[in-house]
PDB file of C-alpha atoms in Angstrom:
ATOM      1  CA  UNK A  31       9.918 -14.863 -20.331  1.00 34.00           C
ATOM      2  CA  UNK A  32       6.058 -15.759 -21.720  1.00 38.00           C
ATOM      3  CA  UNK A  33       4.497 -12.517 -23.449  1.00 41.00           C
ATOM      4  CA  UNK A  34       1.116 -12.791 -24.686  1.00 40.00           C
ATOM      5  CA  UNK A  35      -0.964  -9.902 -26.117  1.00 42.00           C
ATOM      6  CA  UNK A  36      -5.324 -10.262 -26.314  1.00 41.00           C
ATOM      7  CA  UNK A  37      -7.254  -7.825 -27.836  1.00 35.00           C
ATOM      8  CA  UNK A  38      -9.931  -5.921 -25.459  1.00 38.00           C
ATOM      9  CA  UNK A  39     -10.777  -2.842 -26.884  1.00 40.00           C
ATOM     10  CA  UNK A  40      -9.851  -2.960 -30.798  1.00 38.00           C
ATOM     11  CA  UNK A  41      -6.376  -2.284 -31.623  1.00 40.00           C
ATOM     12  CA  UNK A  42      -5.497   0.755 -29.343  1.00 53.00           C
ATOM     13  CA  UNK A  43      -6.498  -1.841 -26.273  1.00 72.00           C
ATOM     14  CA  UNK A  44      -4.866  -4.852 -25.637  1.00 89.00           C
ATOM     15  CA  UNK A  45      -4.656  -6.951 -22.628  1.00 95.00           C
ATOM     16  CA  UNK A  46      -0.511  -8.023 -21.668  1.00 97.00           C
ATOM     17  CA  UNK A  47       0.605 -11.111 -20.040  1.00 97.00           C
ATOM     18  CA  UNK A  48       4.777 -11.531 -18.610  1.00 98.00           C
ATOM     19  CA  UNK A  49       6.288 -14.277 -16.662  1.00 98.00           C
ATOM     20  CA  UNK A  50       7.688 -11.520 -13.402  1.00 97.00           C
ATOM     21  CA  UNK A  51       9.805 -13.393 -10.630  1.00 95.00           C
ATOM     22  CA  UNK A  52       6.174 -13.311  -8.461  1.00 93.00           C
ATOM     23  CA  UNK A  53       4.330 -15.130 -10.994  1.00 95.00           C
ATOM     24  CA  UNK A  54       2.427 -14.520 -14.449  1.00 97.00           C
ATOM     25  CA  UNK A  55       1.798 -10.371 -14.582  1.00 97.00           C
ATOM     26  CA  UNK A  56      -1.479  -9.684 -16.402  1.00 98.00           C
ATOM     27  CA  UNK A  57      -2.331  -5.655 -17.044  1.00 98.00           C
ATOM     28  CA  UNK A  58      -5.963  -5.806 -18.155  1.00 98.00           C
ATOM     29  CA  UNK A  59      -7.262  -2.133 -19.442  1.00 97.00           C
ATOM     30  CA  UNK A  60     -10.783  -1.035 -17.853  1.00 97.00           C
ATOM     31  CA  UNK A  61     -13.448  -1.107 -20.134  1.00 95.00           C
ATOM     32  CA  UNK A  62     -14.850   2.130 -18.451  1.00 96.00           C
ATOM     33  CA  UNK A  63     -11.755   4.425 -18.565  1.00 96.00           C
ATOM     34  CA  UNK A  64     -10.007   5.074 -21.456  1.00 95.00           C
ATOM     35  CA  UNK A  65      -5.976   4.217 -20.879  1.00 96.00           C
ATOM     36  CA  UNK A  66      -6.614   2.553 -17.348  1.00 98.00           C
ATOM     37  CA  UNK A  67      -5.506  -0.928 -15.993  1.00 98.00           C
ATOM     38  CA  UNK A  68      -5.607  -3.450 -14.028  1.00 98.00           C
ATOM     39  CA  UNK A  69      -2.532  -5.665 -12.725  1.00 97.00           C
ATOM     40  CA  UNK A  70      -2.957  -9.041 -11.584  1.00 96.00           C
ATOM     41  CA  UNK A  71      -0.092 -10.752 -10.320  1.00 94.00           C
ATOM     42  CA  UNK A  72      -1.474 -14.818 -10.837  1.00 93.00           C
ATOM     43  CA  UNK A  73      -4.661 -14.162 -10.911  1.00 92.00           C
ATOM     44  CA  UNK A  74      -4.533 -11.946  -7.862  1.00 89.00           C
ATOM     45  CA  UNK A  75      -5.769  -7.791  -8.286  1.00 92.00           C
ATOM     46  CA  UNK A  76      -2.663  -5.780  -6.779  1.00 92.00           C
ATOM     47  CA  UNK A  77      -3.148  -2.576  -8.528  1.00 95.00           C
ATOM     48  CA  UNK A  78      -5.166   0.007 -10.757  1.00 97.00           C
ATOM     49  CA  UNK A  79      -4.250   2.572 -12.555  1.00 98.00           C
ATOM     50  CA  UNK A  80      -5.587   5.338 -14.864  1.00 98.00           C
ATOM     51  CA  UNK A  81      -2.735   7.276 -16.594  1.00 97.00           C
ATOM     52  CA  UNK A  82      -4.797   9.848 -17.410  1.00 97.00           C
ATOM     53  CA  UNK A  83      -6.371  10.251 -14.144  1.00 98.00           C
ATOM     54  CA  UNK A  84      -3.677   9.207 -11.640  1.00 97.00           C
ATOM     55  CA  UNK A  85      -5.699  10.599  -8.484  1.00 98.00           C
ATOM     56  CA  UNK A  86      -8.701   8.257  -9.530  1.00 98.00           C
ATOM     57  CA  UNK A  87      -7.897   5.172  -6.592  1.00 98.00           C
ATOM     58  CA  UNK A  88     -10.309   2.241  -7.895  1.00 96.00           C
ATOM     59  CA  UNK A  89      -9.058  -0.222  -5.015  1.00 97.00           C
ATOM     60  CA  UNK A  90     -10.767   0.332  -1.531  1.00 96.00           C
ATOM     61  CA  UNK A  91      -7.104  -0.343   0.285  1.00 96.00           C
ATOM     62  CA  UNK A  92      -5.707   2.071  -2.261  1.00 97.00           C
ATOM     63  CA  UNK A  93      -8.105   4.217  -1.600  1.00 98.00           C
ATOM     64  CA  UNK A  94      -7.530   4.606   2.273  1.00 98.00           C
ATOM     65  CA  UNK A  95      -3.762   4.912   1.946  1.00 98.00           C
ATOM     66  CA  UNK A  96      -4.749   7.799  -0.742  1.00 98.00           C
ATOM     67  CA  UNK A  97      -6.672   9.440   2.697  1.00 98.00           C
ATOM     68  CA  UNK A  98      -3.503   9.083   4.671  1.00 98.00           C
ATOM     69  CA  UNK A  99      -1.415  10.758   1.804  1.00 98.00           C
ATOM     70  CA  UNK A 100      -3.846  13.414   1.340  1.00 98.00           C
ATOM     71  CA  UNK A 101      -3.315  14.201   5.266  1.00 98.00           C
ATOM     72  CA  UNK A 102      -0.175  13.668   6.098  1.00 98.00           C
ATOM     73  CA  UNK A 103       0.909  17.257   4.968  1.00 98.00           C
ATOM     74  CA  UNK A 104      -1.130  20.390   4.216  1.00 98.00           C
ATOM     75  CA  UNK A 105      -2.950  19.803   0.922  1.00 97.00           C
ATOM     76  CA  UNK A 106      -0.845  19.976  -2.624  1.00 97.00           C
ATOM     77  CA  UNK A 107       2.598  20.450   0.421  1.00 98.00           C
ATOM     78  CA  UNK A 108       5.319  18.424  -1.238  1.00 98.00           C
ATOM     79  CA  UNK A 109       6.498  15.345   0.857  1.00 98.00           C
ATOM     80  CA  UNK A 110       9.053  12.763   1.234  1.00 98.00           C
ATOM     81  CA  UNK A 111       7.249   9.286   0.553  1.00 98.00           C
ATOM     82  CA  UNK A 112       9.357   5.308   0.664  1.00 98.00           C
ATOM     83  CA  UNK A 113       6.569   2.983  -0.792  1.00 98.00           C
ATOM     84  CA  UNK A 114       7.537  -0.474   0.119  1.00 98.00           C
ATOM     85  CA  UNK A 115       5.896  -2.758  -2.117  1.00 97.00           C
ATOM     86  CA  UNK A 116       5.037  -0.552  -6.289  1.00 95.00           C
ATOM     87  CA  UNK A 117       2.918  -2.988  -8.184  1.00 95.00           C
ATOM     88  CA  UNK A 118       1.947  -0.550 -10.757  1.00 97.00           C
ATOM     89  CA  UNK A 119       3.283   2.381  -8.881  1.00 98.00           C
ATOM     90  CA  UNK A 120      -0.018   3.585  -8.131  1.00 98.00           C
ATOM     91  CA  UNK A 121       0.107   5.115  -5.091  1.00 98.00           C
ATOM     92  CA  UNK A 122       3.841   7.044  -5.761  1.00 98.00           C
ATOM     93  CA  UNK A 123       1.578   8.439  -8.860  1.00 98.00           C
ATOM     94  CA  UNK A 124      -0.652   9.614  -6.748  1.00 98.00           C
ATOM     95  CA  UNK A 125       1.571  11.262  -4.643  1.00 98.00           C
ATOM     96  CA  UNK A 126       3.015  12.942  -7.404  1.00 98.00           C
ATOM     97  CA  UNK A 127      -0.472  13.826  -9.178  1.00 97.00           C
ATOM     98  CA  UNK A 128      -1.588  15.574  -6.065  1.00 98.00           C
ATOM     99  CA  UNK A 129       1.468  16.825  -4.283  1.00 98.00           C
ATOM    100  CA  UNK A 130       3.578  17.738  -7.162  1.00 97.00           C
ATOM    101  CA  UNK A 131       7.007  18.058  -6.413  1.00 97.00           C
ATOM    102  CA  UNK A 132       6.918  15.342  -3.785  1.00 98.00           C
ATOM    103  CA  UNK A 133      10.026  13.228  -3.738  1.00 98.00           C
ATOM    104  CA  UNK A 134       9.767   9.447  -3.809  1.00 98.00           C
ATOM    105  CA  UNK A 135      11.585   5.936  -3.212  1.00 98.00           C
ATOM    106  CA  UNK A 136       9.878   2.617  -4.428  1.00 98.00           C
ATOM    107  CA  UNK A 137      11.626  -0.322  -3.198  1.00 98.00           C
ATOM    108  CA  UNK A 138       9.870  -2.990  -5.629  1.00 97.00           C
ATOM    109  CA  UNK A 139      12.334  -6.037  -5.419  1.00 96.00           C
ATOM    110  CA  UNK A 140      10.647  -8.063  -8.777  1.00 97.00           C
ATOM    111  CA  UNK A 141      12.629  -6.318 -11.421  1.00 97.00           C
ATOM    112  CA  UNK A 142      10.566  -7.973 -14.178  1.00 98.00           C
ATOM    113  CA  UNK A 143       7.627  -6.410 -13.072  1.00 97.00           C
ATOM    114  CA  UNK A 144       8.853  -3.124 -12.768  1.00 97.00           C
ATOM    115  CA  UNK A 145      10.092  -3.132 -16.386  1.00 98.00           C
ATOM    116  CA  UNK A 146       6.775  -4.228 -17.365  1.00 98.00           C
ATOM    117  CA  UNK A 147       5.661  -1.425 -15.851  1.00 98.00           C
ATOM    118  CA  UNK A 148       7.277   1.569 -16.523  1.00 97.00           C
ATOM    119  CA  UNK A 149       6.936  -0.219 -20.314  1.00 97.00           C
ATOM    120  CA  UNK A 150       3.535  -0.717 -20.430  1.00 97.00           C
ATOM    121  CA  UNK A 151       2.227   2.033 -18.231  1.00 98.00           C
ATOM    122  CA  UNK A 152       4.907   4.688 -18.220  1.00 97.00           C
ATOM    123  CA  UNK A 153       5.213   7.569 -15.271  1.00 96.00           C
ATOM    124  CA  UNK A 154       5.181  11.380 -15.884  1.00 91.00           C
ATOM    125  CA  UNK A 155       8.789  12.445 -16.736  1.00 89.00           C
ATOM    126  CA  UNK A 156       8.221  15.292 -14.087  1.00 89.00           C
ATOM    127  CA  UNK A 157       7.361  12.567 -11.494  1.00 94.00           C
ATOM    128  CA  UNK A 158       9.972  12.308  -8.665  1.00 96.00           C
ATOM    129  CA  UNK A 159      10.135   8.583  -8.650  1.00 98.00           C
ATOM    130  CA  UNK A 160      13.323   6.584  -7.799  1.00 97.00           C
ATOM    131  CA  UNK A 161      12.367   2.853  -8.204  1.00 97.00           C
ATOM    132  CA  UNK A 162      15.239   0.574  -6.884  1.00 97.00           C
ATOM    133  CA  UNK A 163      14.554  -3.241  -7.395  1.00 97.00           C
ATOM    134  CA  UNK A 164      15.799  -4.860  -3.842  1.00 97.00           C
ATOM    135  CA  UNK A 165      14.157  -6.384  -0.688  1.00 97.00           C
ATOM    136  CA  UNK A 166      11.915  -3.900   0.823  1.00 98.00           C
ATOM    137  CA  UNK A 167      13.713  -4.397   4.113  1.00 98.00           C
ATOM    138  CA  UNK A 168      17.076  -3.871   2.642  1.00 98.00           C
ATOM    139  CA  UNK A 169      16.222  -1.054   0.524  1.00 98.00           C
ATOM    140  CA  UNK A 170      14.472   0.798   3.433  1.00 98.00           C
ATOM    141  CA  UNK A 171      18.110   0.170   5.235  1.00 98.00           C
ATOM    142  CA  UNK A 172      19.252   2.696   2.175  1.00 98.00           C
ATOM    143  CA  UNK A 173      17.329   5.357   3.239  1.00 98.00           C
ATOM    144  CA  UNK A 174      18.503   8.378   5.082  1.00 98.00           C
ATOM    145  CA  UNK A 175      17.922   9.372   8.638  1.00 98.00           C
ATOM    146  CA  UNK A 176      14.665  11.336   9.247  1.00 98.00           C
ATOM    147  CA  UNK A 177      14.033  11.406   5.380  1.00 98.00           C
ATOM    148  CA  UNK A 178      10.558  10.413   5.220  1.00 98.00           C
ATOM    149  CA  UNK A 179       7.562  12.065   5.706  1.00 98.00           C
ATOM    150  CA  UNK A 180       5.199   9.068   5.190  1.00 99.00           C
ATOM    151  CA  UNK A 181       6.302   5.008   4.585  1.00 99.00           C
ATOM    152  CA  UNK A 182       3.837   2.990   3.336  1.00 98.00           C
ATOM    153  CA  UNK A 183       4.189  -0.768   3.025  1.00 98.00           C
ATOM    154  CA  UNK A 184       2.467  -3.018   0.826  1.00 97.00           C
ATOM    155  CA  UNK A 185       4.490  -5.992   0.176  1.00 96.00           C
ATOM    156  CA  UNK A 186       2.755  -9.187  -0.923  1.00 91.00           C
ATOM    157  CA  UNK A 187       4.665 -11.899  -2.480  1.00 86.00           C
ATOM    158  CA  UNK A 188       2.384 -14.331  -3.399  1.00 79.00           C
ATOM    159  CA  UNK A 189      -0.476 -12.504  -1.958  1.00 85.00           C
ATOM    160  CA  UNK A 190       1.371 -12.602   1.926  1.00 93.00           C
ATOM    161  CA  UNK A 191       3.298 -10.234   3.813  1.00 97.00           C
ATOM    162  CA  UNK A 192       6.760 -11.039   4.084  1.00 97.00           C
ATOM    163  CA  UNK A 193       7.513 -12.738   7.674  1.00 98.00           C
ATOM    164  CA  UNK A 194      10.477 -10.045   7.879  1.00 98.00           C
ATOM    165  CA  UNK A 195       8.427  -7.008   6.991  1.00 98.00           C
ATOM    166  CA  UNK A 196       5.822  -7.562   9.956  1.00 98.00           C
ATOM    167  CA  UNK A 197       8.395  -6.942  13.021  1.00 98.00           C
ATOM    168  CA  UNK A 198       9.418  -4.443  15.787  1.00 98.00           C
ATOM    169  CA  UNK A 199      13.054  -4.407  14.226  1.00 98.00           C
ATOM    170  CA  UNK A 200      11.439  -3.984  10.578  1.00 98.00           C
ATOM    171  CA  UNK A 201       9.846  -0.900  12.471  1.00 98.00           C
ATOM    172  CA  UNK A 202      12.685   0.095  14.379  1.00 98.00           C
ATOM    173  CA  UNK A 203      14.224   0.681  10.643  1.00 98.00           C
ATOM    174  CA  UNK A 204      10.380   2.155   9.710  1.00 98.00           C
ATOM    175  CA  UNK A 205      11.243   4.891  12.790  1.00 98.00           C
ATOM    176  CA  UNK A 206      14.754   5.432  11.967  1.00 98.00           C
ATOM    177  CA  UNK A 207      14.005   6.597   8.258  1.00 98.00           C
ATOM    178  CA  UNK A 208      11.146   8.758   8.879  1.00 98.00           C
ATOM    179  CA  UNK A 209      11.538  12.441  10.079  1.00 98.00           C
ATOM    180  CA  UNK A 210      10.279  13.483  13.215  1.00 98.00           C
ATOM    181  CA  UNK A 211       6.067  13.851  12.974  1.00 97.00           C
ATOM    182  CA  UNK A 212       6.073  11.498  10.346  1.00 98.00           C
ATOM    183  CA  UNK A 213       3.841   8.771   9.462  1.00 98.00           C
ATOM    184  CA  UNK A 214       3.870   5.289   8.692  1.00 99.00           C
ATOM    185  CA  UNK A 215       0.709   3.396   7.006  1.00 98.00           C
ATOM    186  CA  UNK A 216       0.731  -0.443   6.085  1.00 98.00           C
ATOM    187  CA  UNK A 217      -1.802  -2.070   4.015  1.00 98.00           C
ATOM    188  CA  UNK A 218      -2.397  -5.648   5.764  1.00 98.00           C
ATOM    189  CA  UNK A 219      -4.766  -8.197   5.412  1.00 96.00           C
ATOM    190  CA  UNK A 220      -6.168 -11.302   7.049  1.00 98.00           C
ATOM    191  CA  UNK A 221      -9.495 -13.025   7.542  1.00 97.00           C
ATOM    192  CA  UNK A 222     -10.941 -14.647  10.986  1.00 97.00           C
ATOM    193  CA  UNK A 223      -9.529 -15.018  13.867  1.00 96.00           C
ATOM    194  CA  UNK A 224      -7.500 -12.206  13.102  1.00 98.00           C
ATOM    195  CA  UNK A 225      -4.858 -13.372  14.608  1.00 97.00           C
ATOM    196  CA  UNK A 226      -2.156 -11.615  12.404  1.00 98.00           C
ATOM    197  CA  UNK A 227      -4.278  -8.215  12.287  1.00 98.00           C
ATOM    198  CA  UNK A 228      -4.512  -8.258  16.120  1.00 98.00           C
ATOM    199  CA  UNK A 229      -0.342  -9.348  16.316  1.00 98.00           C
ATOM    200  CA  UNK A 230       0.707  -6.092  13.794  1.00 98.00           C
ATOM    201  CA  UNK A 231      -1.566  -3.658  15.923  1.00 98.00           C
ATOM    202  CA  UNK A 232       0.767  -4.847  19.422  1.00 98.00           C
ATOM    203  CA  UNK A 233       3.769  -4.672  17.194  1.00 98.00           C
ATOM    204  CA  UNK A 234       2.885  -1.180  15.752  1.00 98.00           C
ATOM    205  CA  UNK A 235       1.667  -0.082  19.357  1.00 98.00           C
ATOM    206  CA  UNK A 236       5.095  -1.208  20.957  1.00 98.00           C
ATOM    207  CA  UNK A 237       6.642   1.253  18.846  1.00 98.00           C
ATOM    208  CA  UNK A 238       4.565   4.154  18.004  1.00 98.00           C
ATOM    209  CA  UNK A 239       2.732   6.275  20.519  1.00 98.00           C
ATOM    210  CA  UNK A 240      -0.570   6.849  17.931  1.00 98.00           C
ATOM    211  CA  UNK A 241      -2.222   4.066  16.243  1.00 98.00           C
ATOM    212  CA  UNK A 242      -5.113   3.918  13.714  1.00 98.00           C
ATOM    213  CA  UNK A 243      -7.123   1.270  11.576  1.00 98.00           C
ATOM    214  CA  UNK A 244      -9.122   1.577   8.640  1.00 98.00           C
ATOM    215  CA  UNK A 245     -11.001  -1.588   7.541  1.00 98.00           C
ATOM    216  CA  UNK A 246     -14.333  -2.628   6.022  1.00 97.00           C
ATOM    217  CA  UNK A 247     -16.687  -3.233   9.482  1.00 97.00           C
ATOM    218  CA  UNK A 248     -17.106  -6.620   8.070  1.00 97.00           C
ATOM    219  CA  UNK A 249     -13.226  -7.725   8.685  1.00 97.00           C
ATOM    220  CA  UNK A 250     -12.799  -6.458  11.852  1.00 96.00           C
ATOM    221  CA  UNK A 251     -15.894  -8.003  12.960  1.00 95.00           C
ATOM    222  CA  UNK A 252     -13.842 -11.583  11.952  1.00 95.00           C
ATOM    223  CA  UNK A 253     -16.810 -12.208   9.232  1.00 95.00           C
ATOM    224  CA  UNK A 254     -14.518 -12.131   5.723  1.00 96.00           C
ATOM    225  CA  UNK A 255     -10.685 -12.376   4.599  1.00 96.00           C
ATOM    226  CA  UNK A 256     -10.068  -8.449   3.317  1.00 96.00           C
ATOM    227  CA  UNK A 257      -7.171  -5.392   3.931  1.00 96.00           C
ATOM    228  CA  UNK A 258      -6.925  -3.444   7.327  1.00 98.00           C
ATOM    229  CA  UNK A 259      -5.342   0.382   6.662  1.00 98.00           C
ATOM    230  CA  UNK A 260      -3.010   0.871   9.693  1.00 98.00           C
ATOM    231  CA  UNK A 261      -1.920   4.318  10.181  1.00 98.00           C
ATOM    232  CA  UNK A 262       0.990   5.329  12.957  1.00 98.00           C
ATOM    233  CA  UNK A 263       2.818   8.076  13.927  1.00 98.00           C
ATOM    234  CA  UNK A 264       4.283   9.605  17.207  1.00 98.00           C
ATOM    235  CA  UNK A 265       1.392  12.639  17.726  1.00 97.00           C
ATOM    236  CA  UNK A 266      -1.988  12.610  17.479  1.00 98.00           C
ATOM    237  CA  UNK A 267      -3.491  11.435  13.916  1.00 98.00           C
ATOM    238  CA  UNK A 268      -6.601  13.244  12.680  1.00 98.00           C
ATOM    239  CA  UNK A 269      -9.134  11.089  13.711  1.00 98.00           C
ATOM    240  CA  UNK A 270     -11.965  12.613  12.566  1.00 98.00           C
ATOM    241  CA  UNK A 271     -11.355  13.718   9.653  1.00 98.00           C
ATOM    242  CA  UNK A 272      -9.895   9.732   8.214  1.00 98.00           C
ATOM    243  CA  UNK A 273     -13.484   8.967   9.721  1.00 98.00           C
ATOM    244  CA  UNK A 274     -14.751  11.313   7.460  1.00 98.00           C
ATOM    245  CA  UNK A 275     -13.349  10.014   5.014  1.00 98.00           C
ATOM    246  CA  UNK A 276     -13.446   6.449   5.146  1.00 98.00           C
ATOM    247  CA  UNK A 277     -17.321   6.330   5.714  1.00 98.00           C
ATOM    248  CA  UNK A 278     -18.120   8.302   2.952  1.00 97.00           C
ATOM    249  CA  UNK A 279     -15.914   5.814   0.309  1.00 97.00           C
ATOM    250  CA  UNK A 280     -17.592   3.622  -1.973  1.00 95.00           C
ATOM    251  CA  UNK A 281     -17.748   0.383   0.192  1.00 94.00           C
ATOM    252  CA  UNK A 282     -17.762   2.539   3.934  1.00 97.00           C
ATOM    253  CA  UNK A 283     -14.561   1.520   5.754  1.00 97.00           C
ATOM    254  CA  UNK A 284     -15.022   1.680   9.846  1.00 98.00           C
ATOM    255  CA  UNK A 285     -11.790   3.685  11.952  1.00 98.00           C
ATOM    256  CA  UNK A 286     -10.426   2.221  14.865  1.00 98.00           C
ATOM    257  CA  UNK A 287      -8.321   4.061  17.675  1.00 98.00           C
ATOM    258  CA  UNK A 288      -7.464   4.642  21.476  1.00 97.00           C
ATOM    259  CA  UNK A 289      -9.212   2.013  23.796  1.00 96.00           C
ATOM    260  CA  UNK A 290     -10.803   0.265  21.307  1.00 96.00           C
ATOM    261  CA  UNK A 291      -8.485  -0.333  19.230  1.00 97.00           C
ATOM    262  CA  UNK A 292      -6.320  -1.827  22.316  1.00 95.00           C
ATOM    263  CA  UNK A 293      -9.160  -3.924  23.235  1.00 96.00           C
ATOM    264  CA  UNK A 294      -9.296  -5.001  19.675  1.00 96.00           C
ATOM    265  CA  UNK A 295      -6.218  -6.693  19.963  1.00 96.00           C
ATOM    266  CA  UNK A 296      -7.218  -8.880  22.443  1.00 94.00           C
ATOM    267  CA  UNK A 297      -3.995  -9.228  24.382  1.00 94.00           C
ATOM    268  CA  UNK A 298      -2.004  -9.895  21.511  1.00 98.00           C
ATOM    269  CA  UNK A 299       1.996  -9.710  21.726  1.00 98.00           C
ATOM    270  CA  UNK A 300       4.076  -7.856  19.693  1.00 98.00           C
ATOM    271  CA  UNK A 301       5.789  -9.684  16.989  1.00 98.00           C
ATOM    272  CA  UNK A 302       9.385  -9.961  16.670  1.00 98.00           C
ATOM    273  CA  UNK A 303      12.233 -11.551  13.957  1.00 98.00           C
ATOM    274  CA  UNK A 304      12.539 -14.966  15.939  1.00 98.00           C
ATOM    275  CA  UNK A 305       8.892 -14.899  15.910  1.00 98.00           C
ATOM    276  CA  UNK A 306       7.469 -13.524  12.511  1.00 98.00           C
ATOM    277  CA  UNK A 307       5.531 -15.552  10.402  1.00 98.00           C
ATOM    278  CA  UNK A 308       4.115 -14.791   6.785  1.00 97.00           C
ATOM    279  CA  UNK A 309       0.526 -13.219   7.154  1.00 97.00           C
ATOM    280  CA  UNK A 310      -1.950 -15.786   5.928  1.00 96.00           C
ATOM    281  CA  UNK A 311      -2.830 -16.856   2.111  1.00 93.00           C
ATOM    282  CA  UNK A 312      -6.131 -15.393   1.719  1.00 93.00           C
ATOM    283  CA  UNK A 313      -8.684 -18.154   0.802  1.00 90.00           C
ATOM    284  CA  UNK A 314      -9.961 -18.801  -3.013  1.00 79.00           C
ATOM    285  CA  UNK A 315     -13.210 -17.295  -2.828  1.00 75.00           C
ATOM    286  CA  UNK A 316     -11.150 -13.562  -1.814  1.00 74.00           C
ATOM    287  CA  UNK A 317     -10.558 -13.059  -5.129  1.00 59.00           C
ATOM    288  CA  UNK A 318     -13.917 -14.154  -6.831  1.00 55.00           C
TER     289      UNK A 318
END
């Protein structure tokens, strides 16, 4: 394993560099907060976090699923939360920052990078956080019946959904671990046509009776490559508030829902095992 150590900030600063199973792990701190980082994964952002402020969410996907989080329950209510996908575990620390007591399961299956991690940037003892280092489909298999009151999944191995995790039997395991009411909320992301956007909206509507998307207008209008929030659940989602609070981020993200958000899909078919496919390497410039 490759470690390499830059200076950034003097000596209490330093950038860190690993060799993880998904490719060379950079945390690079933020030169405008204090003990906060950024983890690239090959060059790629996948995470931020600020240990001393772990409700600040610097990534605009991040900061969507933080709206879903912060709804899914009365506000400060502890909840039940499986993050598929933990990068730098920045979403289960926000979970835990703003619903304290809030139990949590990370299924993160690169080991290497979670050891980096919880090295590098450690988690509040008091945090709730199991971390189990396994497939995210087979460690969702490992949780109970009706446990959860929110899944989110945000799996990228080099910077693509998993074929498996994009399914109606990988949500048929989604349904069977959360509890009744509920959520689930996957961070995807494509570029035009849209054809793998439009395919996980049929596959998330042939299971779930409520549907939701949260995206930058500019993605669903096909123009740029960028992450689509979906949000599902089996009774009706708070619509106006996630407008709310979508338009009123940073970069303005547009919500999608009911009619339009069937006609959005343009007659695409759910997507099953036998069929899944990999969502779609974003392009170069996504990154730049």
């Amino acid at each position: 394993m490759a470690k390499s150590r830059k200076s950034r900030r003097g000596a209490t600063a330093a950038s860190v560099a690993e060799t993880v199973d998904g490719g060379l792990a950079e945390l690079i701190p933020d030169p405008d907060r204090a003990r906060a980082w950024t983890l690239l994964l090959d060059g790629a952002p996948q995470s931020h976090v600020d240990l001393d402020d772990p409700a600040f969410l610097s990534f605009e996907y991040q900061r969507r699923l933080g709206h879903v989080i912060d709804l899914v329950a009365p506000p400060g209510r502890p909840v039940r939360a499986v993050h598929l996908g933990g990068g730098a575990l920045t979403l289960a620390r926000y979970v835990a920052a703003t619903r304290p007591r809030s139990t949590q399961q990370v299924v993160e299956r690169d080991a290497p990078l979670v050891e980096l991690v919880r090295r590098e940037l450690p988690l509040d003892r008091n945090a709730r956080i199991r971390v189990r280092s396994t497939d995210a489909r087979e460690g969702l298999a490992k949780v109970p019946d009706d446990w959860a009151d929110l899944v989110v999944a945000d799996v990228f191995s080099g910077a693509r959904t998993p074929a498996h995790l994009t399914s109606t039997e990988f949500l048929d395991e989604v349904r069977r671990a959360l509890a009744p009411g509920g959520w689930y909320a996957a961070n995807l992301a494509d570029g035009p046509p849209l054809t793998h956007l439009r395919g996980q909206i049929a596959t998330a509507a042939a299971r779930f009776a409520e549907l939701a998307l949260v995206a930058d207008p500019t993605v669903l209008r096909g123009r740029r490559f960028g992450n689509a929030v979906l949000v599902a659940a089996d009774q009706p989602l708070p619509i106006p508030e996630l407008t709310r609070r979508a338009a009123s981020d940073p970069h303005p993200g547009r919500v999608e829902h009911g009619r339009a958000l069937r006609d959005f899909t343009g007659g695409a078919t759910p997507v099953t095992d036998a069929s899944a496919v990999d969502s779609p390497a974003p392009p170069a410039s996504a990154f730049t």
